[in-house]
mmCIF file of C-alpha atoms in Angstrom:
data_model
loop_
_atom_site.group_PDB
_atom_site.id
_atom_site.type_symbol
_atom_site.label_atom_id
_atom_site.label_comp_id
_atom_site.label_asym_id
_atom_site.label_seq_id
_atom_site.Cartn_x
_atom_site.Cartn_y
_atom_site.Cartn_z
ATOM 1 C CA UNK A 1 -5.896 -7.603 -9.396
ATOM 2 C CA UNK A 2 -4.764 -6.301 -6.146
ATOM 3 C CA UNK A 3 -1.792 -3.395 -6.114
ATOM 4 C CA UNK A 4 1.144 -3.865 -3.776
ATOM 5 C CA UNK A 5 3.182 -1.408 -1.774
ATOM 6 C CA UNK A 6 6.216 -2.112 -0.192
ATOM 7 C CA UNK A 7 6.859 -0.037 3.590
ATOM 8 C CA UNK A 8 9.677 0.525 5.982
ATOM 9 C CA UNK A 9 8.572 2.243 9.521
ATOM 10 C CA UNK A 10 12.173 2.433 10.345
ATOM 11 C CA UNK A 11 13.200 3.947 7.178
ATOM 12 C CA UNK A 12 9.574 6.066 6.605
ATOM 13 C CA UNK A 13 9.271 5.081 2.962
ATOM 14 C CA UNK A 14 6.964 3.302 0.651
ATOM 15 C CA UNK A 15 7.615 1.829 -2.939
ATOM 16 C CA UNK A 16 4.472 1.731 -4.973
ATOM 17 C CA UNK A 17 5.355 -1.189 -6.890
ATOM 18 C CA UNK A 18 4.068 -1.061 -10.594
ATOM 19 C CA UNK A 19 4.999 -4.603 -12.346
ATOM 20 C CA UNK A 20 7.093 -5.018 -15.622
ATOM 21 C CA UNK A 21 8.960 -1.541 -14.401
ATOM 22 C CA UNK A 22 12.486 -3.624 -12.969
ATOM 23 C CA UNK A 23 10.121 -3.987 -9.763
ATOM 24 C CA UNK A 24 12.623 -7.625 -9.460
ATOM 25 C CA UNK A 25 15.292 -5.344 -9.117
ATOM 26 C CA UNK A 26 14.394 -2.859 -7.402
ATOM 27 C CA UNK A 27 12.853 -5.365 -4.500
ATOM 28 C CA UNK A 28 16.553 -7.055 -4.081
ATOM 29 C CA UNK A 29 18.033 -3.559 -3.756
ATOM 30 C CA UNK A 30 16.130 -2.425 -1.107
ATOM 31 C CA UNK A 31 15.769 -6.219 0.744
ATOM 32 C CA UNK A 32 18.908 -5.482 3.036
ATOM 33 C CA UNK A 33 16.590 -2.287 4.625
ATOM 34 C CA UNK A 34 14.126 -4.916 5.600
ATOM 35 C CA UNK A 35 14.807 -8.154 8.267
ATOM 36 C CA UNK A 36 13.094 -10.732 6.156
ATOM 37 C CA UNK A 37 14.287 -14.373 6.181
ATOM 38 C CA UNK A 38 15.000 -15.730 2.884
ATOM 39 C CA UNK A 39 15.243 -19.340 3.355
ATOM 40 C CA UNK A 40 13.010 -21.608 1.607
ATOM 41 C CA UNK A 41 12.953 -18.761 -1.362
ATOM 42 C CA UNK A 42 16.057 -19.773 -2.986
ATOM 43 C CA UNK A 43 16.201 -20.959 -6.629
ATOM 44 C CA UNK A 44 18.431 -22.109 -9.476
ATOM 45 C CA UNK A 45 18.170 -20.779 -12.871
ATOM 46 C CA UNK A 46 17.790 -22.307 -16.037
ATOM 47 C CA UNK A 47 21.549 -21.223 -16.293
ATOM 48 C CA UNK A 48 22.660 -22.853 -12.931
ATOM 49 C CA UNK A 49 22.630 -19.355 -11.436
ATOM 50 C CA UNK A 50 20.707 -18.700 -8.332
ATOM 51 C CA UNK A 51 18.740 -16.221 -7.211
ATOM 52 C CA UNK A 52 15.794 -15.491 -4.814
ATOM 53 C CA UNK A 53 12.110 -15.757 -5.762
ATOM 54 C CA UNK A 54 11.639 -12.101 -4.641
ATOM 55 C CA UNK A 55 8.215 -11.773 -5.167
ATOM 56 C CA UNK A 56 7.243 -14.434 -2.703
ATOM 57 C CA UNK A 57 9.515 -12.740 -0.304
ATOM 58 C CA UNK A 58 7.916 -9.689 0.111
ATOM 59 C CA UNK A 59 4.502 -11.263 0.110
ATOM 60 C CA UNK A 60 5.589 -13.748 2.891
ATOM 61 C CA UNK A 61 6.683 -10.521 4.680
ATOM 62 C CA UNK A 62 4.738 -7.852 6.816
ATOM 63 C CA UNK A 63 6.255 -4.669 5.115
ATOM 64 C CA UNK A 64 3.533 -5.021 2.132
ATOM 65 C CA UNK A 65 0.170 -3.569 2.143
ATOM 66 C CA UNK A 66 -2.598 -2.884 -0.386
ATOM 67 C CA UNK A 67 -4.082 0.111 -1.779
ATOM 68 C CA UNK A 68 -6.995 0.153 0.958
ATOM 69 C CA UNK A 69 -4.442 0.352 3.789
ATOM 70 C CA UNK A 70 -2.088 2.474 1.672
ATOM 71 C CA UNK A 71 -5.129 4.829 1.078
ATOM 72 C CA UNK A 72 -6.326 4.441 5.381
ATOM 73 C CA UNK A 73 -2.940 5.509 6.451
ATOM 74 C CA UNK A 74 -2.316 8.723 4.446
ATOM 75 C CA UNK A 75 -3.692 11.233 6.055
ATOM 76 C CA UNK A 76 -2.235 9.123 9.255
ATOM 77 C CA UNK A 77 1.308 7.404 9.547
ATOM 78 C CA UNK A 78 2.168 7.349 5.792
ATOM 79 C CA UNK A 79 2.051 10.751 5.810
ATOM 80 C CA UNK A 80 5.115 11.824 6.207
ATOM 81 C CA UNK A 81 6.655 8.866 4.438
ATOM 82 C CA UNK A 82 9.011 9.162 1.746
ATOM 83 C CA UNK A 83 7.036 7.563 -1.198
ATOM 84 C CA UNK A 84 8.360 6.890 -4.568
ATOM 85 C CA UNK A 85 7.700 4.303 -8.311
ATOM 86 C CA UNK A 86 9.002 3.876 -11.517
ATOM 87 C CA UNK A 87 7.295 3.898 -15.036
ATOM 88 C CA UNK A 88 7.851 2.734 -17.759
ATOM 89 C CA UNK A 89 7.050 3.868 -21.324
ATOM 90 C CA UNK A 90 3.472 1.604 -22.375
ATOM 91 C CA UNK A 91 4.305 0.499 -25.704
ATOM 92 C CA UNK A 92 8.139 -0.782 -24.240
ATOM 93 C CA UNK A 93 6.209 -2.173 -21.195
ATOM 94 C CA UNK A 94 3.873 -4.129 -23.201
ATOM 95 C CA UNK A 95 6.835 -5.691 -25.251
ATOM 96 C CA UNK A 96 8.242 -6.489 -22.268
ATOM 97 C CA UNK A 97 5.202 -8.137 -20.908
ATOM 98 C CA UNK A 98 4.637 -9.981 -23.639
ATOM 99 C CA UNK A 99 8.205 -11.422 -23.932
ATOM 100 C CA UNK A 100 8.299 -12.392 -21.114
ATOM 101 C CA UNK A 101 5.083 -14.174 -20.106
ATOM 102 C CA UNK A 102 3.984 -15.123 -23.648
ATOM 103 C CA UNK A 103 7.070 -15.800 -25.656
ATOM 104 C CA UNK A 104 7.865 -19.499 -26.508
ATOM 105 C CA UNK A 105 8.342 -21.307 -23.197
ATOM 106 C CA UNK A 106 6.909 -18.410 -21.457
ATOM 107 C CA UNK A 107 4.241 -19.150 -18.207
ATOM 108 C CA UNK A 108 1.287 -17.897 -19.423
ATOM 109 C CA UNK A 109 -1.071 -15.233 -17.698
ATOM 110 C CA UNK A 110 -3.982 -15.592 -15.944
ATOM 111 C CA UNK A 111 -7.205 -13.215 -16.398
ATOM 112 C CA UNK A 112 -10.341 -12.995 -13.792
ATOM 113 C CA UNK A 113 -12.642 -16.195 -13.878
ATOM 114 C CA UNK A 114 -15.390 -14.399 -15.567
ATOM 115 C CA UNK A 115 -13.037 -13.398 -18.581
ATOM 116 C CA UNK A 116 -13.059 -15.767 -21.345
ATOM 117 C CA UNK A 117 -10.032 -14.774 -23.212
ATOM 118 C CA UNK A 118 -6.772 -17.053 -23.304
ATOM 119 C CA UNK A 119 -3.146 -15.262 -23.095
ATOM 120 C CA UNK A 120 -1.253 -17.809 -23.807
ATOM 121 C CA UNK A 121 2.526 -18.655 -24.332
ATOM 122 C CA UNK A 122 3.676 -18.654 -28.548
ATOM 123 C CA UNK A 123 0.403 -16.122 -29.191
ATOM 124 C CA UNK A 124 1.252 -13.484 -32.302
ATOM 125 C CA UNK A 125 2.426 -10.342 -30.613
ATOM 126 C CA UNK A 126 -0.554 -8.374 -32.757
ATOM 127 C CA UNK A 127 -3.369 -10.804 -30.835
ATOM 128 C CA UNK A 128 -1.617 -9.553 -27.638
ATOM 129 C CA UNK A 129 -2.086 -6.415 -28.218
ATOM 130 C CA UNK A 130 -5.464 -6.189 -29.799
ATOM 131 C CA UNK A 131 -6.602 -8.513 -26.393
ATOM 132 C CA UNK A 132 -5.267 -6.339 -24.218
ATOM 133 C CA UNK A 133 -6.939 -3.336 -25.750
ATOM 134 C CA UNK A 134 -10.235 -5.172 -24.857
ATOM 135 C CA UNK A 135 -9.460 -5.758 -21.145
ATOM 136 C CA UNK A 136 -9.991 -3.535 -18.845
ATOM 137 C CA UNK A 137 -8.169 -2.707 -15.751
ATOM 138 C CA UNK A 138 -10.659 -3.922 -13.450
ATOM 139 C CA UNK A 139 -9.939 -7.651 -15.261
ATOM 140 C CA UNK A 140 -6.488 -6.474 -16.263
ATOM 141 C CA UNK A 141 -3.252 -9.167 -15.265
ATOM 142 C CA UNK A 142 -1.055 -6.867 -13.038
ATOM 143 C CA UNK A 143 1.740 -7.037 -15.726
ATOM 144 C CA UNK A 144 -0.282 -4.676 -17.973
ATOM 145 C CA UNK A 145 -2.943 -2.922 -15.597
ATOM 146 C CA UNK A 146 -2.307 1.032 -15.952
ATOM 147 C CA UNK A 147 0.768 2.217 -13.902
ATOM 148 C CA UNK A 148 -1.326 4.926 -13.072
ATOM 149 C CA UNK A 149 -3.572 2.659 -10.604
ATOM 150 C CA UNK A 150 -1.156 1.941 -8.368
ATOM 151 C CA UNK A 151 0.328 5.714 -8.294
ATOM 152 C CA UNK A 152 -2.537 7.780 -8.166
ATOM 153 C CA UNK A 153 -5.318 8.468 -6.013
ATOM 154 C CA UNK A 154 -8.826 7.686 -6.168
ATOM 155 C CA UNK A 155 -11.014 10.726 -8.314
ATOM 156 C CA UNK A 156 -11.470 12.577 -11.376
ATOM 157 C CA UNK A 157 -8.498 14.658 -11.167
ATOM 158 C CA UNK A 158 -5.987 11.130 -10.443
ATOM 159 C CA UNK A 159 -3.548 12.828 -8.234
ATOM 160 C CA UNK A 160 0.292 10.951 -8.119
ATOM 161 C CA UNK A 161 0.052 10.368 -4.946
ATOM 162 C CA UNK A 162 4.400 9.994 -4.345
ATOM 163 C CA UNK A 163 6.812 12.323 -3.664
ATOM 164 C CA UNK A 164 9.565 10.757 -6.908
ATOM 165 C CA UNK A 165 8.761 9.110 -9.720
ATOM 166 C CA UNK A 166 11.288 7.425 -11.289
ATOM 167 C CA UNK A 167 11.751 6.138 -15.231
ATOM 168 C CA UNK A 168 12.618 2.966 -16.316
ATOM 169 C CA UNK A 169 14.464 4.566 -19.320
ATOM 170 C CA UNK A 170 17.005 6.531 -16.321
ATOM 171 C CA UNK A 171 16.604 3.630 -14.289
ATOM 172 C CA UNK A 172 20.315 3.631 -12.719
ATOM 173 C CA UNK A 173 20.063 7.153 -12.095
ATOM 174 C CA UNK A 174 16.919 7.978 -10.663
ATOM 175 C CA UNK A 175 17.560 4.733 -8.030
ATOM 176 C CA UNK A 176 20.326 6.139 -6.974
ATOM 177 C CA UNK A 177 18.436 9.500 -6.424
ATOM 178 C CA UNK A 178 15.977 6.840 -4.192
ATOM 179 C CA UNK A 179 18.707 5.168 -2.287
ATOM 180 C CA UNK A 180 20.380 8.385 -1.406
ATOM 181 C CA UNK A 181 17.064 9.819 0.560
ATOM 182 C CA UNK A 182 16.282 6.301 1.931
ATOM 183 C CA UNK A 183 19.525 4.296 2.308
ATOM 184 C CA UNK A 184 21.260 6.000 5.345
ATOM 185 C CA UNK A 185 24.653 3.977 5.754
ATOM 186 C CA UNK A 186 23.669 1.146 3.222
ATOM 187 C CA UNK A 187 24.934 1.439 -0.416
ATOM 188 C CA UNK A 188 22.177 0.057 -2.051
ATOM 189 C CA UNK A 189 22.791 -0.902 -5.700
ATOM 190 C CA UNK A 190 20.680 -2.239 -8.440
ATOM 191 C CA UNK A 191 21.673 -6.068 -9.503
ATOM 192 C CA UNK A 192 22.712 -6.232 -13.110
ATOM 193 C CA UNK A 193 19.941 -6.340 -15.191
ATOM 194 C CA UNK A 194 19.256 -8.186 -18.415
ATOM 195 C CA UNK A 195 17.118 -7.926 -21.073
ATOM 196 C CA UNK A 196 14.638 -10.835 -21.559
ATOM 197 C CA UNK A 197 16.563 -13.430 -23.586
ATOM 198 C CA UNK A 198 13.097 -13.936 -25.490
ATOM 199 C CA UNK A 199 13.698 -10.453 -26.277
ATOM 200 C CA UNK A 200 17.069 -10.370 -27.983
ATOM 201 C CA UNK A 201 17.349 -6.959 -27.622
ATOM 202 C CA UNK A 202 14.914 -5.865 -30.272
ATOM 203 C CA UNK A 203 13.719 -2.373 -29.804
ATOM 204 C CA UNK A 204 10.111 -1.849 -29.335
ATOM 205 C CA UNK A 205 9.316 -0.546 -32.305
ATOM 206 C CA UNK A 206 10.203 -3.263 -34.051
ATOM 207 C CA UNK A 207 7.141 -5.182 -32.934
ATOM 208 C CA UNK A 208 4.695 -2.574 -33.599
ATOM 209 C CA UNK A 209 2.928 -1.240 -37.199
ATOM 210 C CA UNK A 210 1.060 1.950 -37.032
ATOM 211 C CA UNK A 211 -1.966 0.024 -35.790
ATOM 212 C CA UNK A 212 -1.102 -1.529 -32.923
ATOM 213 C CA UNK A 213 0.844 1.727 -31.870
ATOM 214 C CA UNK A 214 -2.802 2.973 -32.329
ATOM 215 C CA UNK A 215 -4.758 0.440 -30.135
ATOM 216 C CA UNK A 216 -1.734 0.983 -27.132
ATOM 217 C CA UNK A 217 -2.602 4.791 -27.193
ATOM 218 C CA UNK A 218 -5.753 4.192 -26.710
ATOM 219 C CA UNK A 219 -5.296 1.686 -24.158
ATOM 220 C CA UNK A 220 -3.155 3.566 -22.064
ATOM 221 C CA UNK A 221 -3.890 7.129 -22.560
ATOM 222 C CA UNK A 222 -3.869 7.627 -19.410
ATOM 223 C CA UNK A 223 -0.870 6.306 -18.083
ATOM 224 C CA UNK A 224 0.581 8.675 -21.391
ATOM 225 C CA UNK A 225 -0.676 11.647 -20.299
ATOM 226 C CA UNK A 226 -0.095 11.560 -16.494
ATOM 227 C CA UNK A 227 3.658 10.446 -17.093
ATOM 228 C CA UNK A 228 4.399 12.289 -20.530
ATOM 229 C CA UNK A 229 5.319 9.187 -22.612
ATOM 230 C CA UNK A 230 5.238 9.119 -26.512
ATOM 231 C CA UNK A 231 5.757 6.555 -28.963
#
């Protein structure tokens, strides 16, 4: 799976865009930086509310890059950039992951060719988990690959590789400390968020026993250690 990043010449900024961390959000706050068309990306909710498919916006656009380019232009016209991401605490990311691709009526997720297991929507939360533990990034779905691949840089020593990184868990706050540095004359606000009706607000302890806390630790040690999340 391929990381994204999200860049504004005019505004000298990129958003390292890890998935499952309100990336949605985020993307439609920043879209009135960027002069992208929206038409033909329109849709209508299951609740007869519309919205944009925001995702296919931005990869219909030519303000994304991947890591290889991201990487190239560095030590060249990124430099200077403002650069920035949010994380997200693993265990509550996974939950949320799960929810919302797995849960009843959910889409599914999709794993390399070569990868014989099946993620599919209605599966027991603990079969999740204990799957996931057996993937490994390089097959990983980009809705539970490490956060730290798209943040860091290549080598032992992983370095972050932006200048702000953000939490999920201060979401409001730490955007604001985003749009502030990279805004100018646009207020740039967060759209209301909402917590995945699959969901129902449920903690995300609820869904774990001391086990599969266990097998996420393990999973995502890294991503624990680099950002200083605990269960």
């Amino acid at each position: 799976m391929t990381e994204k990043y999200i860049f504004s010449d005019d505004r000298k900024f990129i958003y390292f865009v890890v998935q499952k961390v309100a990336c949605s959000s985020i993307k439609t706050a920043l879209l009135p930086l960027f002069d992208i068309s929206t038409n033909g990306y329109e849709t209508v909710r299951k609740d007869g509310t519309t919205g944009l498919r925001i995702h296919k916006v931005f990869d219909g656009s030519d303000y994304q890059i991947h890591k290889k380019q991201l990487l190239a232009g560095l030590k060249g016209p990124y430099e200077a950039y403002f650069k920035f991401a949010f994380v997200r605490n693993p265990w509550d990311r996974l939950v949320s992951c799960y929810c919302e691709k797995l849960g009843p009526n959910g889409p599914g997720m999709r794993l390399p060719a070569d990868n014989d297991i099946e993620l599919y929507p209605g599966m027991p939360f603990a079969e999740f988990v204990e799957a996931v533990h057996t993937i490994p990034d390089s097959q990983a779905n980009v809705h539970f690959q490490s956060q730290y691949r798209v943040i860091c840089g290549p080598g032992s020593d992983r370095p972050i590789l932006v200048d702000f990184v953000g939490r999920f868990e201060n979401l409001k706050a730490d955007f604001d400390v985003v749009a502030k540095r990279i805004g100018g004359s646009q207020n740039l606000e967060l759209p209301h968020i909402l917590r995945s009706r699959r969901r129902k607000s449920r903690p995300y302890t609820d869904f774990y026993d001391h086990r599969l806390r266990d097998l996420v630790r393990e999973r995502y040690q890294d991503d624990i250690e680099i950002f200083g999340y605990s269960y």
